[in-house]
Coordinates of C-alpha atoms and ligand atoms in Angstrom, one line a residue:
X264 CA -17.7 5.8 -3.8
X265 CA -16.4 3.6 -0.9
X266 CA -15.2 5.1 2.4
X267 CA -11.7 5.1 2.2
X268 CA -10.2 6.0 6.0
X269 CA -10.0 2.6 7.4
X270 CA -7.4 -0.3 7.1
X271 CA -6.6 -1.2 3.4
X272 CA -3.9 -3.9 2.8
X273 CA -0.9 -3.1 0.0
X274 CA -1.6 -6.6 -1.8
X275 CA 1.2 -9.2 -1.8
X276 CA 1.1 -10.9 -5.3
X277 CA 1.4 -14.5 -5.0
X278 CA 3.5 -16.3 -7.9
X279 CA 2.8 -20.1 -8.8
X280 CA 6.1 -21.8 -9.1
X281 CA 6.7 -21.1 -12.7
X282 CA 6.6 -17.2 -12.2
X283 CA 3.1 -16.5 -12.9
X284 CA 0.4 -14.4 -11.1
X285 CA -1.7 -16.9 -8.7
X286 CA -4.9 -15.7 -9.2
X287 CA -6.6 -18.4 -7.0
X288 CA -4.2 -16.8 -4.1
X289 CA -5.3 -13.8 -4.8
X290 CA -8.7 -14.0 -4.6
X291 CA -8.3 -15.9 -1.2
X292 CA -6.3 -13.5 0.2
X293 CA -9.0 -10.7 -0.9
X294 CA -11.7 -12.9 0.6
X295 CA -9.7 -13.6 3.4
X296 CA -9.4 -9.8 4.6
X297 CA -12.9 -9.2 3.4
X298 CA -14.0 -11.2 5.7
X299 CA -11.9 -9.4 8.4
X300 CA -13.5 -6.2 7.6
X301 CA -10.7 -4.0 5.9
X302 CA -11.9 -0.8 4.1
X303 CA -10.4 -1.9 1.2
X304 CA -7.4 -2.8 -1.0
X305 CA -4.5 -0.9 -2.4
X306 CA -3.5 -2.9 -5.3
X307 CA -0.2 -3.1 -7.7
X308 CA 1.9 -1.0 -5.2
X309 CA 5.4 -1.6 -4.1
X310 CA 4.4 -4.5 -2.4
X311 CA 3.0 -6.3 -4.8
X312 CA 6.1 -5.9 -6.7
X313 CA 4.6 -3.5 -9.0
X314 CA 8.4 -2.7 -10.9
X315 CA 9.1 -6.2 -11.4
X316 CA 5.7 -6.7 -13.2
X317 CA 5.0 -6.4 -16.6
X318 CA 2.3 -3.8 -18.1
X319 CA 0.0 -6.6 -18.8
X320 CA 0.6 -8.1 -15.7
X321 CA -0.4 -5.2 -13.7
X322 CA -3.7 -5.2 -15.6
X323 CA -4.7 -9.0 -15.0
X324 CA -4.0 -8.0 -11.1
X325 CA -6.2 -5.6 -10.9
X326 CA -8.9 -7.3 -13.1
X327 CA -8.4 -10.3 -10.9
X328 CA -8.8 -7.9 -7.6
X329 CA -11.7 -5.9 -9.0
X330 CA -13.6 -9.6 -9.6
X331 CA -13.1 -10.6 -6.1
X332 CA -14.3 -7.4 -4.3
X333 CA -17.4 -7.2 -6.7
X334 CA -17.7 -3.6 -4.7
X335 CA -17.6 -5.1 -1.2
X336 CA -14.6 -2.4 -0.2
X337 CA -13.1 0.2 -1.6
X338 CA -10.1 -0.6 -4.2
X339 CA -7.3 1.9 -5.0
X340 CA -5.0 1.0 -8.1
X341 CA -1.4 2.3 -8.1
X342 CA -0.7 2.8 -11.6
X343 CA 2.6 4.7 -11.4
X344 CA 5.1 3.9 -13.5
X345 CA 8.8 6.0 -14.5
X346 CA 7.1 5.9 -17.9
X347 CA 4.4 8.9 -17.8
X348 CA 3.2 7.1 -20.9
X349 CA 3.0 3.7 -19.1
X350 CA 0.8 5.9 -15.7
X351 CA -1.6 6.8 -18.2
X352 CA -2.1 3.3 -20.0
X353 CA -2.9 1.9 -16.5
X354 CA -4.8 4.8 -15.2
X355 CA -7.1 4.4 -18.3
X356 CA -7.6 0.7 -17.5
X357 CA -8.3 1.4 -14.1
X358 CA -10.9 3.6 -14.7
X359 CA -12.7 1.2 -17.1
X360 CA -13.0 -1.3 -14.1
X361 CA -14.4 1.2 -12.0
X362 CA -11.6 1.6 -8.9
X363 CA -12.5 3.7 -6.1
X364 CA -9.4 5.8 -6.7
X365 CA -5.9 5.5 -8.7
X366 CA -3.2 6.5 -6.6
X367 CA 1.0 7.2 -8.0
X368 CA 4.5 7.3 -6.9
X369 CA 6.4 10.3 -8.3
X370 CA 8.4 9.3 -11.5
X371 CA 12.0 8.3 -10.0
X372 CA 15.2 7.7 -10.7
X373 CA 16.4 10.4 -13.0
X374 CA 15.9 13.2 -10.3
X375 CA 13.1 14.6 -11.9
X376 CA 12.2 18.5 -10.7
X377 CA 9.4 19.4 -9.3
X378 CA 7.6 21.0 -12.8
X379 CA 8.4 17.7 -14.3
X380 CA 6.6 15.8 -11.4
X381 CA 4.1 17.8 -11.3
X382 CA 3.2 17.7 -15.5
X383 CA 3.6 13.8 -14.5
X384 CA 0.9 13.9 -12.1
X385 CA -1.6 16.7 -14.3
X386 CA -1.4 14.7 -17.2
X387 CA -2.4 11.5 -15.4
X388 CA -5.5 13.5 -14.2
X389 CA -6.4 15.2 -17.5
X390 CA -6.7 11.7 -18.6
X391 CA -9.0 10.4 -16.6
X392 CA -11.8 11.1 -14.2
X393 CA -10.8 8.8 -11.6
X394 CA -9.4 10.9 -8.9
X395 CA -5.8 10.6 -7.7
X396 CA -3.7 9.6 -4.2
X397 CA -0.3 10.8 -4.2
X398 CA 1.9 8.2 -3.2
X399 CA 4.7 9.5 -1.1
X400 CA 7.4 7.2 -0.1
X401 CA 10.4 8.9 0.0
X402 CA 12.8 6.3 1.7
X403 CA 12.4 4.1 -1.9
X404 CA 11.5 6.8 -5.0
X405 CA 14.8 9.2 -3.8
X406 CA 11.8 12.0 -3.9
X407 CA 10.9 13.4 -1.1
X408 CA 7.2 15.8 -1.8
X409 CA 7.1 18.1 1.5
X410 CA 4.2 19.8 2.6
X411 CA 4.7 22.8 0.2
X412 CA 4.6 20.2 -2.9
X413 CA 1.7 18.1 -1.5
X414 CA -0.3 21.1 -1.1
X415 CA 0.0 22.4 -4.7
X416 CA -2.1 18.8 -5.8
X417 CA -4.2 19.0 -3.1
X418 CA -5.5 22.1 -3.7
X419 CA -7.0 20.9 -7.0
X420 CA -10.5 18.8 -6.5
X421 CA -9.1 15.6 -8.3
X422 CA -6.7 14.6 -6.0
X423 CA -8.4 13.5 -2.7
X424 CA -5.4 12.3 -0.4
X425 CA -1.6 11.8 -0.1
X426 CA -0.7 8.0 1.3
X427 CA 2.7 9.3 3.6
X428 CA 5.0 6.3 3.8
X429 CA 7.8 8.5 5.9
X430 CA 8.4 8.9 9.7
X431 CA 8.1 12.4 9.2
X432 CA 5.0 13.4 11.1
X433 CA 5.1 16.9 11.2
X434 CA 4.7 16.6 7.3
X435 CA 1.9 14.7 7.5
X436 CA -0.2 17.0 10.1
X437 CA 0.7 19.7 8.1
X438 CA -1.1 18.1 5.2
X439 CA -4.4 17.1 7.3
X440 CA -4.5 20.4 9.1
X441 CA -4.2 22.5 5.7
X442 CA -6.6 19.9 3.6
X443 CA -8.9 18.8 6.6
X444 CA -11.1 17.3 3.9
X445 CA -8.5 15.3 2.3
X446 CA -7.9 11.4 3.4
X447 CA -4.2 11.0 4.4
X448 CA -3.0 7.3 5.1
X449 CA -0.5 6.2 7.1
X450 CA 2.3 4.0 5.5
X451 CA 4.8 2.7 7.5
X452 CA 2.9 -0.2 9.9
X453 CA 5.3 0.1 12.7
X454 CA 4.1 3.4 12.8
X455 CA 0.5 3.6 12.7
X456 CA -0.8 4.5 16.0
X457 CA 2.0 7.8 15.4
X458 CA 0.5 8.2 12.3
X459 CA -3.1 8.5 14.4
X460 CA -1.9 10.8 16.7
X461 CA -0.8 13.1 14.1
X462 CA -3.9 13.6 12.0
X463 CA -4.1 9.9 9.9
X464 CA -7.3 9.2 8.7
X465 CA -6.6 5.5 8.0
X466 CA -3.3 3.2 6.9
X467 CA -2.8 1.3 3.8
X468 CA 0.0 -1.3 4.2
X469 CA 1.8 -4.5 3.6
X470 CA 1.5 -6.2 6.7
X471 CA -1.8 -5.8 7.2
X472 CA -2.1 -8.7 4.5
X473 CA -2.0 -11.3 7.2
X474 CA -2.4 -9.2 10.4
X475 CA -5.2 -6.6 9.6
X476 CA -7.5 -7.2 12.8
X477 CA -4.2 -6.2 15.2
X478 CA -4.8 -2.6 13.3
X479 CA -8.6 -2.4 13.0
X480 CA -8.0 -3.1 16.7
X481 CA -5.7 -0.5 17.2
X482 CA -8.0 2.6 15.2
X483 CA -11.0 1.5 17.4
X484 CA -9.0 2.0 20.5
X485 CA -7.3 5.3 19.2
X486 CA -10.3 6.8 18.4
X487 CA -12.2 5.2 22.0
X488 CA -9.2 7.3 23.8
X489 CA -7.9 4.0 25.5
X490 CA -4.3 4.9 24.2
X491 CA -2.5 2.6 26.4
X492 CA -4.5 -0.3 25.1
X493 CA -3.3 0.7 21.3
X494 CA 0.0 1.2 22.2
X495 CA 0.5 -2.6 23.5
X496 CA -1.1 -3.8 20.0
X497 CA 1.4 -1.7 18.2
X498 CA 4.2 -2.5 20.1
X499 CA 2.9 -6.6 19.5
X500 CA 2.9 -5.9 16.0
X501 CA 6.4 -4.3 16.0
X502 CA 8.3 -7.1 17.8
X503 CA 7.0 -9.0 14.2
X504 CA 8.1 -6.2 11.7
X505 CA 11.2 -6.5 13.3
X506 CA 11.4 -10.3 13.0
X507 CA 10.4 -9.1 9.4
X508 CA 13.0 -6.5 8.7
X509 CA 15.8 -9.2 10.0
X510 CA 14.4 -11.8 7.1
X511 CA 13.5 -9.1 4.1
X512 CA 10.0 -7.6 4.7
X513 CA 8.3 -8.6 1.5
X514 CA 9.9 -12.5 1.2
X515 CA 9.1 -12.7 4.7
X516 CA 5.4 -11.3 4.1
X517 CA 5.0 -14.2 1.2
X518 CA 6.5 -17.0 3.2
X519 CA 4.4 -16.0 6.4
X520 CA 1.1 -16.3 3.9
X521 CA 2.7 -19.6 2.6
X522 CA 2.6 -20.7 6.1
X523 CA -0.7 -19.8 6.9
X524 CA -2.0 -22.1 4.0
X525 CA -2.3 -19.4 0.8
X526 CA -0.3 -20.0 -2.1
X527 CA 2.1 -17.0 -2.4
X528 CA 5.4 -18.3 -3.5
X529 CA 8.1 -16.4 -3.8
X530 CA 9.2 -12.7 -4.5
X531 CA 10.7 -12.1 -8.1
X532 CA 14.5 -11.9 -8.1
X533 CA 16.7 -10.5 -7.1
X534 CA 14.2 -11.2 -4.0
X535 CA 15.7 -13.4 -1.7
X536 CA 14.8 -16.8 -0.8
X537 CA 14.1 -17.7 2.5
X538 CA 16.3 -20.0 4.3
X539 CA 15.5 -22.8 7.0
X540 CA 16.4 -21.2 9.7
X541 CA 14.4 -18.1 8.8
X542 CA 11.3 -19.9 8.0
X543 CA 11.6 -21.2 11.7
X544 CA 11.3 -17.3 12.9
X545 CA 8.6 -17.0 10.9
X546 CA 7.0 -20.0 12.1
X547 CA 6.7 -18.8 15.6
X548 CA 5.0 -15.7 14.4
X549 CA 2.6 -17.7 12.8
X550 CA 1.3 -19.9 15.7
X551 CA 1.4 -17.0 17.8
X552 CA -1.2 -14.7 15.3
X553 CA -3.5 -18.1 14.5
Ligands
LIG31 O1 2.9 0.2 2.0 C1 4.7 -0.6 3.1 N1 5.9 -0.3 2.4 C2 6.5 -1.2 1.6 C3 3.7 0.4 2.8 O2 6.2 -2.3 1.5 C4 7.7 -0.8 0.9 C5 4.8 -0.8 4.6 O3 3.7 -1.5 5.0 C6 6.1 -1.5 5.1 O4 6.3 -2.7 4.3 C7 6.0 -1.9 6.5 C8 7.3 -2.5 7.0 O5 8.3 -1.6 7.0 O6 5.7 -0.8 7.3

């Protein structure tokens, strides 16, 4: 298995202009952050649209993914799904192409307890041998897992980590200082060095798609004590989420690969489109990165 506590992009995926999954844009974008020397890829997550994909087209992702690593880096596969029936399908064929790890939002919507999450999760993992990173990202499932929940998966062997897409810190030292041996990711990238400083052991996230050297840069200087040094990176970094969060994060994600020469289209509806004036913003960012 790969080492998994390092930098490991959430995948954009890139659409060619009749809706379909780009898999030459893909695989550059793979290569590209290869070749940048991320830990891996977290692929089929909420960035790459995963609920606005079909079954099918969550498979070819990942097959196209898994083709283009050819077990350079790690690769993690979200395969959650509402449907526990649909979870398993796509933890099944995740485990035939050999991922490092799956990894699952709770099921959503319907306010599901707790017993219900948890006999989602268990009969994921009785299903496969592949073992498990809970994904929890309370701001977008309406399901917040708090350290109490976390700990009653991580207690069992198959599940290896918890990727904490909240601002809630405490949470998230609580989980590294009760399961020191388990990998805990950061997931919000304005919040990475935080995330550090309260027990991290890596971050998996969207914008490092086109920025991941800024945060390799930022865990070598964390972990080299020269805090004042990571904390200007970050702080560089957040003046662009925020031009980001003013556009729409993930069509401005897409248009800033588009700009850098990739393929990526545009988000699925009802994704916005990016307007003129927008695309001007993001122009800035891009000849300030390149
Ligand atoms: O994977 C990402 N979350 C979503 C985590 O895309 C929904 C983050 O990387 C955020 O996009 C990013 C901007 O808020 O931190």
């Amino acid at each position: 298995m790969h080492k998994l506590n390092g930098i490991i992009p959430a995948l954009l995926t890139p659409f060619t202009t009749e809706g379909n999954i780009n898999k030459k844009a893909l695989r550059q974008l793979v290569r590209m952050n290869i070749n940048k020397g991320v830990a891996g890829f977290y692929c089929g997550g909420s960035t790459a649209e995963a609920f606005l994909l079909s079954t099918d087209e969550r498979k070819e992702l990942l097959e196209t993914v898994m083709e283009e690593v050819n077990n350079e880096c790690a690769v993690i596969a979200h395969i959650g799904a509402i449907s526990q029936d649909t979870a398993i399908e796509l933890a099944k064929h995740a485990e035939s192409l050999n991922v490092d790890a799956i990894s699952s939002i709770p099921p959503f919507y319907y306010n599901f307890s707790f017993n219900e999450i948890k006999e989602y999760y268990y009969s994921i993992v009785n299903e496969v041998s592949v073992p498990m990173i809970i994904y929890n990202f309370p701001d977008f499932s309406g399901v917040t897992l708090n350290s109490e929940n976390i700990g009653e998966f991580l207690c069992d062997k198959r599940f290896i980590g918890v990727k904490h897409t909240s601002s809630d810190f405490y949470s998230l030292n609580r989980f590294k200082t009760m399961y020191a041996d388990k990998v805990i990711f950061n997931g919000y990238d304005e919040m990475f060095l935080s995330g550090l400083a309260a027990g991290a052991d890596g971050g998996i996230g969207s914008t490092y798609n086109f920025m991941a050297e800024k945060f390799i840069a930022i865990k070598k200087l964390f972990e080299e004590g020269k805090i004042k040094e990571a904390q200007e990176i970050q702080t560089k970094v957040n003046d662009i989420i925020g031009i980001l969060k003013k556009v729409g994060v993930m069509p401005g994600e897409k248009e800033i690969l588009n700009l850098m020469g990739l393929n990526f289209g545009q988000c699925r509806k009802p994704f916005k489109t990016i307007s003129e004036e927008e695309r001007e913003l993001l122009k800035a960012v891009v000849n300030e990165l390149v």
